């Protein structure tokens, strides 16, 4: 087992006056950020948080969400950031799952202006869990992926070896910090000694403005975000922007071609919560030559395609398991290989192409929606005999959620939408309801044939 030094503290030693974090109009140097993290850790300690405890957060992007990963790491506590877009019942389930010592839901609760006194250990075993991030499963119940210090370290190293790092880099975080894609920007910035500029949410005009000021060199987005940015642009991006990392599901060829025509440096990437964000990423020099590919695995990870076309991966970025769920862990991690459930192929040059994101997974605006979860909610509504939830192509969101319902009485889409609103996060609610007169297609074993429904889907007339 290797020991990894406290990366923020190391950066405070080597480059104390370099800008480490920008939130709004406020800047923090690495020295200031290091002191703030220690002070925040002291305040958590005063609340009774100790090594091994879970610290759940329900926070928007901001200063607290940016510093807490460093503060919990210093205590040996485990960060459990929760999706602020979920309903109360969904959040309650996740809180019951991780049983946190404390829940942080107030951005302003920390006073980090006082001197720091607590003596904290500043090195961590590679296998120590840094964060638990929930990811939905095909049964509809979330699972907490345990991501270790080593996972984040090797994810950062692999990305740096692919994209390169220079001291003047500034990585824009407009993805939610409760997602691994946002959280990994915070850890990478500290490991690399570069600045993370954190926006409180995604605003295409604001992101474009930051890019055009020549401050941003890297930004992580999903397809719908990139589309909005391009809609507002009438000039190419400045040369200071060297990479837009595009994740969250496959991008259309039209979107990639539009980006290329405006000299917007898009680099596609493939990853999962269970692999601590990026697993494979197209290198900048191959971005146009291999349009549509997710690239090659980040060093030193491995990717292979199984006999049934499933993407299977192995490497130091793979999670240590699902929190207190050995059964689920053993189903996806076999002999050290993580079975992603995603279909893909590898071409003759070794480049990965993702053919489908899990058989039934819907990715809408970069958010994962599992049909079984939505189906279980709708199935409890009086009068619904059968329900199937599918994802269909959507020019703006990548996919949209559609529910196919067979009912013994007349139902209106509006009443089903209202029923879902108190039970599901907004992005999970079907945008469209279709009503079937005949039984839904099923296999001989009685399983829904969602693929048949997707293939038979025809857009409604506008």
CSV table of C-alpha atoms in Angstrom, one decimal:
chain,number,residue,atom,x,y,z
A,1,UNK,CA,0.0,0.0,0.0
A,2,UNK,CA,1.4,3.4,-1.0
A,3,UNK,CA,1.2,6.6,1.0
A,4,UNK,CA,0.1,9.7,-0.9
A,5,UNK,CA,0.9,13.1,0.5
A,6,UNK,CA,-1.7,15.7,1.2
A,7,UNK,CA,-1.7,17.3,-2.3
A,8,UNK,CA,-3.1,20.7,-1.2
A,9,UNK,CA,-0.6,21.0,1.6
A,10,UNK,CA,2.2,20.1,-0.8
A,11,UNK,CA,1.1,22.8,-3.2
A,12,UNK,CA,0.9,25.3,-0.4
A,13,UNK,CA,4.6,24.5,0.3
A,14,UNK,CA,5.8,24.6,-3.3
A,15,UNK,CA,3.7,27.4,-4.8
A,16,UNK,CA,2.0,29.3,-1.9
A,17,UNK,CA,1.1,32.5,-3.8
A,18,UNK,CA,-0.2,30.8,-7.0
A,19,UNK,CA,-4.0,31.3,-7.5
A,20,UNK,CA,-5.7,28.0,-6.5
A,21,UNK,CA,-9.4,28.7,-6.5
A,22,UNK,CA,-11.7,31.4,-8.0
A,23,UNK,CA,-15.4,31.6,-6.9
A,24,UNK,CA,-17.2,34.6,-8.3
A,25,UNK,CA,-15.0,37.6,-7.8
A,26,UNK,CA,-13.0,36.1,-4.9
A,27,UNK,CA,-9.6,34.4,-5.3
A,28,UNK,CA,-7.6,32.2,-3.0
A,29,UNK,CA,-3.9,31.3,-3.2
A,30,UNK,CA,-2.8,27.8,-2.4
A,31,UNK,CA,-1.5,29.1,1.0
A,32,UNK,CA,-4.9,30.6,1.7
A,33,UNK,CA,-6.8,27.6,0.5
A,34,UNK,CA,-4.6,25.3,2.6
A,35,UNK,CA,-5.4,27.3,5.7
A,36,UNK,CA,-9.1,27.4,4.9
A,37,UNK,CA,-9.2,23.6,4.5
A,38,UNK,CA,-7.5,23.1,7.9
A,39,UNK,CA,-9.9,25.6,9.6
A,40,UNK,CA,-12.9,23.8,8.0
A,41,UNK,CA,-11.5,20.5,9.2
A,42,UNK,CA,-11.3,22.0,12.7
A,43,UNK,CA,-14.9,23.0,12.6
A,44,UNK,CA,-16.0,19.6,11.4
A,45,UNK,CA,-13.9,18.1,14.2
A,46,UNK,CA,-15.7,20.3,16.7
A,47,UNK,CA,-19.0,18.9,15.4
A,48,UNK,CA,-17.8,15.5,16.3
A,49,UNK,CA,-16.6,14.3,13.0
A,50,UNK,CA,-13.7,11.8,13.3
A,51,UNK,CA,-11.8,9.5,11.0
A,52,UNK,CA,-14.0,7.1,9.0
A,53,UNK,CA,-17.1,9.1,9.5
A,54,UNK,CA,-19.2,10.1,6.5
A,55,UNK,CA,-19.9,13.8,5.9
A,56,UNK,CA,-22.9,14.3,3.7
A,57,UNK,CA,-23.3,17.5,1.8
A,58,UNK,CA,-26.3,19.2,0.1
A,59,UNK,CA,-24.6,22.2,-1.4
A,60,UNK,CA,-24.6,24.3,-4.5
A,61,UNK,CA,-21.3,24.9,-6.3
A,62,UNK,CA,-19.3,27.4,-4.3
A,63,UNK,CA,-16.6,27.9,-1.7
A,64,UNK,CA,-17.7,25.4,0.8
A,65,UNK,CA,-18.3,22.6,-1.8
A,66,UNK,CA,-14.8,23.4,-3.2
A,67,UNK,CA,-13.0,23.2,0.1
A,68,UNK,CA,-14.8,20.3,1.9
A,69,UNK,CA,-13.1,17.6,-0.1
A,70,UNK,CA,-9.7,18.8,1.3
A,71,UNK,CA,-11.1,19.3,4.8
A,72,UNK,CA,-12.7,15.8,5.1
A,73,UNK,CA,-9.6,14.2,3.7
A,74,UNK,CA,-7.5,15.8,6.4
A,75,UNK,CA,-9.7,14.4,9.1
A,76,UNK,CA,-9.7,10.9,7.4
A,77,UNK,CA,-13.5,11.4,7.1
A,78,UNK,CA,-15.4,10.4,3.9
A,79,UNK,CA,-17.2,13.0,1.8
A,80,UNK,CA,-20.7,12.0,0.6
A,81,UNK,CA,-21.9,14.7,-1.7
A,82,UNK,CA,-25.7,14.4,-2.5
A,83,UNK,CA,-27.4,15.6,-5.7
A,84,UNK,CA,-29.3,18.8,-4.8
A,85,UNK,CA,-31.8,18.1,-7.6
A,86,UNK,CA,-33.3,15.0,-6.0
A,87,UNK,CA,-36.5,15.0,-4.0
A,88,UNK,CA,-36.6,14.7,-0.2
A,89,UNK,CA,-37.5,11.0,-0.3
A,90,UNK,CA,-34.6,10.3,-2.7
A,91,UNK,CA,-32.2,12.2,-0.5
A,92,UNK,CA,-33.5,10.5,2.7
A,93,UNK,CA,-32.8,7.1,1.1
A,94,UNK,CA,-29.2,8.1,0.4
A,95,UNK,CA,-28.7,9.5,3.9
A,96,UNK,CA,-30.0,6.3,5.4
A,97,UNK,CA,-27.5,4.4,3.2
A,98,UNK,CA,-24.4,6.3,4.3
A,99,UNK,CA,-25.5,7.2,7.8
A,100,UNK,CA,-23.5,10.4,8.0
A,101,UNK,CA,-22.1,11.9,11.2
A,102,UNK,CA,-23.2,15.3,9.9
A,103,UNK,CA,-25.1,16.8,7.0
A,104,UNK,CA,-23.7,20.1,5.6
A,105,UNK,CA,-26.5,22.0,3.8
A,106,UNK,CA,-25.5,25.6,4.5
A,107,UNK,CA,-22.9,27.3,2.3
A,108,UNK,CA,-22.2,29.9,5.0
A,109,UNK,CA,-21.9,27.8,8.1
A,110,UNK,CA,-18.1,27.7,8.0
A,111,UNK,CA,-15.9,30.5,9.4
A,112,UNK,CA,-12.5,30.0,7.9
A,113,UNK,CA,-11.1,33.4,8.9
A,114,UNK,CA,-9.7,32.3,12.2
A,115,UNK,CA,-6.2,30.8,12.7
A,116,UNK,CA,-6.0,27.0,12.4
A,117,UNK,CA,-4.7,25.1,15.4
A,118,UNK,CA,-5.6,21.4,14.8
A,119,UNK,CA,-2.8,19.0,14.2
A,120,UNK,CA,-3.9,17.0,11.2
A,121,UNK,CA,-2.3,14.0,9.5
A,122,UNK,CA,-1.2,15.1,6.0
A,123,UNK,CA,-0.6,11.8,4.3
A,124,UNK,CA,-3.1,9.1,3.3
A,125,UNK,CA,-2.9,5.4,2.4
A,126,UNK,CA,-3.8,4.9,-1.3
A,127,UNK,CA,-6.8,2.7,-0.4
A,128,UNK,CA,-8.4,5.3,2.0
A,129,UNK,CA,-11.9,6.2,0.8
A,130,UNK,CA,-12.1,9.9,-0.1
A,131,UNK,CA,-15.7,10.0,-1.3
A,132,UNK,CA,-18.9,8.0,-1.7
A,133,UNK,CA,-20.9,9.1,-4.7
A,134,UNK,CA,-24.2,7.6,-5.4
A,135,UNK,CA,-25.0,6.2,-8.8
A,136,UNK,CA,-28.3,4.6,-9.8
A,137,UNK,CA,-28.6,0.9,-10.6
A,138,UNK,CA,-30.9,-1.0,-12.9
A,139,UNK,CA,-33.1,-2.0,-9.9
A,140,UNK,CA,-33.7,1.7,-9.4
A,141,UNK,CA,-32.0,1.8,-6.0
A,142,UNK,CA,-28.9,4.0,-5.8
A,143,UNK,CA,-25.5,2.5,-4.9
A,144,UNK,CA,-22.7,4.4,-3.2
A,145,UNK,CA,-19.5,4.1,-5.2
A,146,UNK,CA,-16.5,4.2,-2.8
A,147,UNK,CA,-13.7,6.3,-4.5
A,148,UNK,CA,-10.3,6.2,-2.9
A,149,UNK,CA,-7.4,8.6,-2.6
A,150,UNK,CA,-5.6,6.4,-5.1
A,151,UNK,CA,-8.6,6.6,-7.5
A,152,UNK,CA,-8.5,10.4,-7.6
A,153,UNK,CA,-4.7,10.4,-7.7
A,154,UNK,CA,-4.4,8.0,-10.7
A,155,UNK,CA,-7.3,9.7,-12.5
A,156,UNK,CA,-5.4,13.0,-12.2
A,157,UNK,CA,-2.1,11.4,-13.4
A,158,UNK,CA,-3.7,9.7,-16.3
A,159,UNK,CA,-5.4,12.8,-17.5
A,160,UNK,CA,-2.2,14.9,-17.1
A,161,UNK,CA,-0.3,12.4,-19.2
A,162,UNK,CA,-2.9,12.7,-21.9
A,163,UNK,CA,-3.7,16.4,-21.9
A,164,UNK,CA,-0.5,17.8,-20.4
A,165,UNK,CA,-0.4,20.4,-17.6
A,166,UNK,CA,1.2,23.8,-17.4
A,167,UNK,CA,1.3,26.1,-14.3
A,168,UNK,CA,-0.9,28.7,-16.1
A,169,UNK,CA,-3.7,26.3,-16.7
A,170,UNK,CA,-7.2,27.2,-15.3
A,171,UNK,CA,-9.9,24.5,-15.3
A,172,UNK,CA,-13.5,25.8,-15.3
A,173,UNK,CA,-15.9,23.8,-13.2
A,174,UNK,CA,-19.5,24.5,-14.3
A,175,UNK,CA,-20.5,20.9,-13.7
A,176,UNK,CA,-22.1,20.2,-10.3
A,177,UNK,CA,-19.5,19.4,-7.6
A,178,UNK,CA,-21.7,16.6,-6.3
A,179,UNK,CA,-21.0,14.7,-9.5
A,180,UNK,CA,-17.6,13.0,-9.9
A,181,UNK,CA,-16.9,15.0,-13.0
A,182,UNK,CA,-17.1,18.2,-11.0
A,183,UNK,CA,-15.4,16.9,-7.9
A,184,UNK,CA,-12.5,15.5,-9.9
A,185,UNK,CA,-11.7,19.1,-11.1
A,186,UNK,CA,-11.2,20.2,-7.5
A,187,UNK,CA,-8.8,17.3,-6.7
A,188,UNK,CA,-6.9,17.6,-10.0
A,189,UNK,CA,-6.4,21.3,-9.6
A,190,UNK,CA,-4.8,20.7,-6.2
A,191,UNK,CA,-2.7,17.8,-7.4
A,192,UNK,CA,-1.5,19.7,-10.5
A,193,UNK,CA,-1.0,23.1,-8.7
A,194,UNK,CA,-3.4,24.9,-11.1
A,195,UNK,CA,-6.4,27.1,-10.6
A,196,UNK,CA,-10.0,25.8,-10.5
A,197,UNK,CA,-12.5,28.4,-11.4
A,198,UNK,CA,-15.9,27.4,-10.0
A,199,UNK,CA,-19.2,28.7,-11.3
A,200,UNK,CA,-22.3,28.4,-9.2
A,201,UNK,CA,-24.1,26.7,-12.2
A,202,UNK,CA,-23.9,26.5,-15.9
A,203,UNK,CA,-24.6,29.6,-17.9
A,204,UNK,CA,-23.5,29.4,-21.5
A,205,UNK,CA,-23.0,33.1,-21.9
A,206,UNK,CA,-20.9,33.3,-18.7
A,207,UNK,CA,-18.8,30.3,-19.7
A,208,UNK,CA,-18.2,31.8,-23.1
A,209,UNK,CA,-17.2,35.1,-21.5
A,210,UNK,CA,-14.7,33.5,-19.2
A,211,UNK,CA,-13.2,31.7,-22.1
A,212,UNK,CA,-13.0,34.8,-24.2
A,213,UNK,CA,-11.2,36.7,-21.5
A,214,UNK,CA,-8.3,34.3,-22.0
A,215,UNK,CA,-8.4,32.9,-18.5
A,216,UNK,CA,-9.7,29.3,-19.1
A,217,UNK,CA,-7.6,26.6,-20.7
A,218,UNK,CA,-9.8,23.6,-19.9
A,219,UNK,CA,-13.5,23.2,-19.3
A,220,UNK,CA,-15.6,20.1,-18.7
A,221,UNK,CA,-19.1,19.9,-20.2
A,222,UNK,CA,-21.8,17.5,-21.5
A,223,UNK,CA,-23.2,17.7,-25.0
A,224,UNK,CA,-26.3,19.9,-24.2
A,225,UNK,CA,-24.0,22.4,-22.5
A,226,UNK,CA,-21.6,22.6,-25.5
A,227,UNK,CA,-24.6,23.0,-27.8
A,228,UNK,CA,-25.8,26.0,-25.9
A,229,UNK,CA,-22.3,27.5,-25.9
A,230,UNK,CA,-22.0,27.1,-29.6
A,231,UNK,CA,-25.4,28.7,-30.2
A,232,UNK,CA,-24.2,31.8,-28.6
A,233,UNK,CA,-20.8,32.0,-30.3
A,234,UNK,CA,-20.1,33.8,-33.5
A,235,UNK,CA,-16.3,33.8,-33.2
A,236,UNK,CA,-13.8,31.0,-32.6
A,237,UNK,CA,-12.5,30.4,-29.1
A,238,UNK,CA,-9.1,32.1,-28.3
A,239,UNK,CA,-6.0,29.9,-28.4
A,240,UNK,CA,-5.8,30.0,-24.6
A,241,UNK,CA,-8.6,27.4,-24.5
A,242,UNK,CA,-6.8,24.2,-25.4
A,243,UNK,CA,-9.4,21.6,-24.5
A,244,UNK,CA,-13.1,21.2,-23.9
A,245,UNK,CA,-13.6,17.8,-22.3
A,246,UNK,CA,-16.9,16.4,-23.5
A,247,UNK,CA,-18.5,13.6,-21.5
A,248,UNK,CA,-21.9,12.5,-20.2
A,249,UNK,CA,-22.8,10.4,-23.2
A,250,UNK,CA,-22.2,10.2,-27.0
A,251,UNK,CA,-22.3,13.5,-28.9
A,252,UNK,CA,-23.9,13.8,-32.3
A,253,UNK,CA,-21.7,14.1,-35.4
A,254,UNK,CA,-23.4,17.4,-36.3
A,255,UNK,CA,-22.4,18.9,-32.9
A,256,UNK,CA,-18.8,17.8,-33.2
A,257,UNK,CA,-18.6,19.1,-36.8
A,258,UNK,CA,-20.0,22.4,-35.7
A,259,UNK,CA,-17.5,22.7,-33.0
A,260,UNK,CA,-14.6,21.8,-35.3
A,261,UNK,CA,-15.8,24.5,-37.9
A,262,UNK,CA,-15.5,27.1,-35.1
A,263,UNK,CA,-12.1,25.8,-34.0
A,264,UNK,CA,-13.6,24.8,-30.6
A,265,UNK,CA,-11.1,22.2,-29.3
A,266,UNK,CA,-13.5,19.4,-28.3
A,267,UNK,CA,-12.1,16.2,-26.9
A,268,UNK,CA,-14.5,13.3,-26.2
A,269,UNK,CA,-14.1,11.3,-23.1
A,270,UNK,CA,-15.7,8.2,-21.5
A,271,UNK,CA,-16.0,7.5,-17.9
A,272,UNK,CA,-18.3,6.4,-15.1
A,273,UNK,CA,-18.8,7.3,-11.4
A,274,UNK,CA,-17.2,3.8,-10.7
A,275,UNK,CA,-14.0,4.8,-12.5
A,276,UNK,CA,-13.6,8.2,-10.8
A,277,UNK,CA,-14.7,10.2,-13.9
A,278,UNK,CA,-12.4,9.8,-17.0
A,279,UNK,CA,-11.4,6.4,-18.1
A,280,UNK,CA,-10.6,6.9,-21.7
A,281,UNK,CA,-10.1,10.2,-23.5
A,282,UNK,CA,-9.3,11.2,-27.0
A,283,UNK,CA,-5.9,13.0,-27.2
A,284,UNK,CA,-6.0,16.5,-28.7
A,285,UNK,CA,-4.0,15.5,-31.8
A,286,UNK,CA,-6.5,12.8,-32.6
A,287,UNK,CA,-9.7,14.9,-32.0
A,288,UNK,CA,-10.5,15.5,-35.6
A,289,UNK,CA,-9.0,12.4,-37.1
A,290,UNK,CA,-11.0,10.1,-34.8
A,291,UNK,CA,-14.3,12.1,-34.5
A,292,UNK,CA,-16.8,10.0,-32.5
A,293,UNK,CA,-14.2,8.1,-30.6
A,294,UNK,CA,-13.7,8.3,-26.8
A,295,UNK,CA,-9.9,7.7,-27.4
A,296,UNK,CA,-7.7,5.3,-25.6
A,297,UNK,CA,-7.6,4.3,-21.9
A,298,UNK,CA,-5.8,6.8,-19.6
A,299,UNK,CA,-2.5,5.4,-18.4
A,300,UNK,CA,-2.2,2.9,-16.7
A,301,UNK,CA,-5.8,1.6,-17.2
A,302,UNK,CA,-6.9,-1.2,-19.5
A,303,UNK,CA,-10.0,-1.6,-21.6
A,304,UNK,CA,-11.2,-4.7,-23.4
A,305,UNK,CA,-14.4,-5.7,-25.2
A,306,UNK,CA,-16.1,-8.9,-24.0
A,307,UNK,CA,-17.6,-11.5,-26.2
A,308,UNK,CA,-21.0,-9.9,-25.9
A,309,UNK,CA,-19.6,-6.4,-26.8
A,310,UNK,CA,-19.5,-5.1,-23.2
A,311,UNK,CA,-16.8,-2.6,-22.3
A,312,UNK,CA,-14.8,-4.1,-19.4
A,313,UNK,CA,-12.1,-2.1,-17.6
A,314,UNK,CA,-9.3,-2.6,-15.1
A,315,UNK,CA,-6.9,-0.2,-13.4
A,316,UNK,CA,-6.2,2.0,-10.4
A,317,UNK,CA,-9.2,4.3,-11.1
A,318,UNK,CA,-11.7,1.6,-10.5
A,319,UNK,CA,-13.7,2.1,-7.3
A,320,UNK,CA,-13.0,-0.1,-4.2
A,321,UNK,CA,-16.7,-1.2,-4.3
A,322,UNK,CA,-20.2,-0.1,-3.4
A,323,UNK,CA,-20.7,1.1,0.1
A,324,UNK,CA,-22.0,-1.8,2.3
A,325,UNK,CA,-23.2,-3.6,-0.8
A,326,UNK,CA,-21.0,-6.6,-1.4
A,327,UNK,CA,-23.5,-8.3,-3.6
A,328,UNK,CA,-23.8,-5.5,-6.0
A,329,UNK,CA,-20.0,-5.1,-6.0
A,330,UNK,CA,-19.4,-8.7,-6.8
A,331,UNK,CA,-21.7,-8.5,-9.8
A,332,UNK,CA,-19.8,-5.8,-11.5
A,333,UNK,CA,-16.2,-6.3,-10.4
A,334,UNK,CA,-15.0,-9.8,-11.4
A,335,UNK,CA,-11.4,-10.8,-11.1
A,336,UNK,CA,-10.4,-7.1,-10.9
A,337,UNK,CA,-12.3,-6.2,-14.1
A,338,UNK,CA,-15.2,-3.8,-13.9
A,339,UNK,CA,-18.1,-4.7,-16.1
A,340,UNK,CA,-19.6,-1.4,-17.2
A,341,UNK,CA,-22.7,-2.7,-18.9
A,342,UNK,CA,-21.9,-0.4,-21.8
A,343,UNK,CA,-21.6,-1.7,-25.3
A,344,UNK,CA,-18.5,-0.7,-27.4
A,345,UNK,CA,-15.9,-1.6,-29.9
A,346,UNK,CA,-12.2,-0.9,-30.3
A,347,UNK,CA,-10.9,-0.2,-33.8
A,348,UNK,CA,-7.7,-1.5,-35.4
A,349,UNK,CA,-5.7,1.4,-33.9
A,350,UNK,CA,-6.9,0.8,-30.3
A,351,UNK,CA,-9.5,3.6,-30.2
A,352,UNK,CA,-12.6,3.0,-28.2
A,353,UNK,CA,-16.1,3.7,-29.6
A,354,UNK,CA,-19.0,3.7,-27.1
A,355,UNK,CA,-22.0,2.2,-29.0
A,356,UNK,CA,-24.6,2.4,-26.2
A,357,UNK,CA,-24.5,3.6,-22.6
A,358,UNK,CA,-25.8,0.6,-20.7
A,359,UNK,CA,-28.7,-1.2,-22.4
A,360,UNK,CA,-31.5,0.8,-20.9
A,361,UNK,CA,-29.8,3.8,-19.3
A,362,UNK,CA,-31.1,7.2,-20.4
A,363,UNK,CA,-28.7,10.2,-20.4
A,364,UNK,CA,-30.6,13.4,-20.6
A,365,UNK,CA,-28.6,16.7,-20.3
A,366,UNK,CA,-25.7,14.7,-18.8
A,367,UNK,CA,-27.8,13.2,-16.0
A,368,UNK,CA,-28.3,9.5,-15.7
A,369,UNK,CA,-31.9,8.2,-15.5
A,370,UNK,CA,-32.6,4.5,-15.0
A,371,UNK,CA,-36.0,3.4,-16.4
A,372,UNK,CA,-36.6,0.9,-13.6
A,373,UNK,CA,-36.7,3.7,-11.0
A,374,UNK,CA,-39.2,5.8,-13.0
A,375,UNK,CA,-41.3,2.8,-13.8
A,376,UNK,CA,-41.5,1.8,-10.1
A,377,UNK,CA,-42.9,5.2,-9.3
A,378,UNK,CA,-45.5,5.2,-12.1
A,379,UNK,CA,-46.5,1.6,-11.4
A,380,UNK,CA,-47.8,2.7,-8.0
A,381,UNK,CA,-50.3,5.1,-9.6
A,382,UNK,CA,-53.9,3.8,-9.5
A,383,UNK,CA,-55.1,2.5,-12.8
A,384,UNK,CA,-51.7,1.8,-14.4
A,385,UNK,CA,-51.5,-1.8,-15.5
A,386,UNK,CA,-48.1,-1.6,-17.3
A,387,UNK,CA,-45.5,1.0,-17.8
A,388,UNK,CA,-42.2,1.1,-19.7
A,389,UNK,CA,-39.8,4.0,-19.7
A,390,UNK,CA,-37.4,4.6,-22.6
A,391,UNK,CA,-35.0,7.2,-23.8
A,392,UNK,CA,-35.5,8.7,-27.3
A,393,UNK,CA,-33.2,11.0,-29.3
A,394,UNK,CA,-33.5,14.7,-28.5
A,395,UNK,CA,-31.7,17.4,-30.3
A,396,UNK,CA,-31.2,19.6,-27.2
A,397,UNK,CA,-30.8,17.1,-24.3
A,398,UNK,CA,-29.3,14.1,-26.1
A,399,UNK,CA,-32.2,12.0,-25.0
A,400,UNK,CA,-35.5,12.6,-23.3
A,401,UNK,CA,-37.5,10.4,-21.0
A,402,UNK,CA,-40.7,8.9,-22.5
A,403,UNK,CA,-43.2,6.7,-20.6
A,404,UNK,CA,-45.3,4.1,-22.4
A,405,UNK,CA,-48.4,3.3,-20.2
A,406,UNK,CA,-51.2,0.8,-20.5
A,407,UNK,CA,-54.1,1.7,-18.2
A,408,UNK,CA,-57.5,0.3,-17.3
A,409,UNK,CA,-58.9,3.9,-17.2
A,410,UNK,CA,-58.5,7.2,-19.0
A,411,UNK,CA,-55.4,9.0,-17.7
A,412,UNK,CA,-54.0,12.4,-18.6
A,413,UNK,CA,-50.3,13.1,-19.0
A,414,UNK,CA,-50.7,16.2,-16.8
A,415,UNK,CA,-51.9,14.1,-13.8
A,416,UNK,CA,-49.0,11.6,-14.2
A,417,UNK,CA,-46.5,14.5,-14.4
A,418,UNK,CA,-47.9,15.9,-11.2
A,419,UNK,CA,-47.7,12.5,-9.5
A,420,UNK,CA,-44.0,12.2,-10.4
A,421,UNK,CA,-43.0,15.7,-9.4
A,422,UNK,CA,-43.0,15.0,-5.6
A,423,UNK,CA,-41.3,11.6,-6.1
A,424,UNK,CA,-38.6,12.0,-8.7
A,425,UNK,CA,-35.9,14.6,-9.5
A,426,UNK,CA,-37.1,16.9,-12.2
A,427,UNK,CA,-34.7,15.5,-14.9
A,428,UNK,CA,-36.2,12.0,-14.3
A,429,UNK,CA,-39.8,13.0,-15.0
A,430,UNK,CA,-41.0,11.8,-18.4
A,431,UNK,CA,-41.3,14.6,-20.9
A,432,UNK,CA,-43.9,12.6,-22.9
A,433,UNK,CA,-46.5,10.0,-22.1
A,434,UNK,CA,-47.8,7.5,-24.6
A,435,UNK,CA,-50.8,5.3,-24.0
A,436,UNK,CA,-50.9,1.8,-25.3
A,437,UNK,CA,-54.1,-0.2,-26.0
A,438,UNK,CA,-52.3,-3.6,-26.1
A,439,UNK,CA,-49.9,-5.3,-23.7
A,440,UNK,CA,-46.4,-4.1,-23.8
A,441,UNK,CA,-43.8,-6.3,-25.5
A,442,UNK,CA,-42.1,-8.8,-23.2
A,443,UNK,CA,-39.6,-11.6,-23.4
A,444,UNK,CA,-40.5,-15.2,-22.7
A,445,UNK,CA,-39.2,-14.6,-19.2
A,446,UNK,CA,-41.6,-11.7,-18.8
A,447,UNK,CA,-39.0,-8.9,-19.0
A,448,UNK,CA,-39.9,-5.7,-20.8
A,449,UNK,CA,-38.5,-5.4,-24.3
A,450,UNK,CA,-37.5,-1.8,-24.1
A,451,UNK,CA,-35.4,-2.1,-27.2
A,452,UNK,CA,-38.5,-3.0,-29.2
A,453,UNK,CA,-40.3,0.1,-27.8
A,454,UNK,CA,-37.3,2.3,-28.7
A,455,UNK,CA,-37.1,0.9,-32.2
A,456,UNK,CA,-40.9,1.4,-32.8
A,457,UNK,CA,-40.9,4.9,-31.4
A,458,UNK,CA,-42.2,7.6,-33.8
A,459,UNK,CA,-42.0,11.3,-32.9
A,460,UNK,CA,-45.4,12.9,-32.3
A,461,UNK,CA,-46.5,15.5,-34.8
A,462,UNK,CA,-45.8,19.0,-33.6
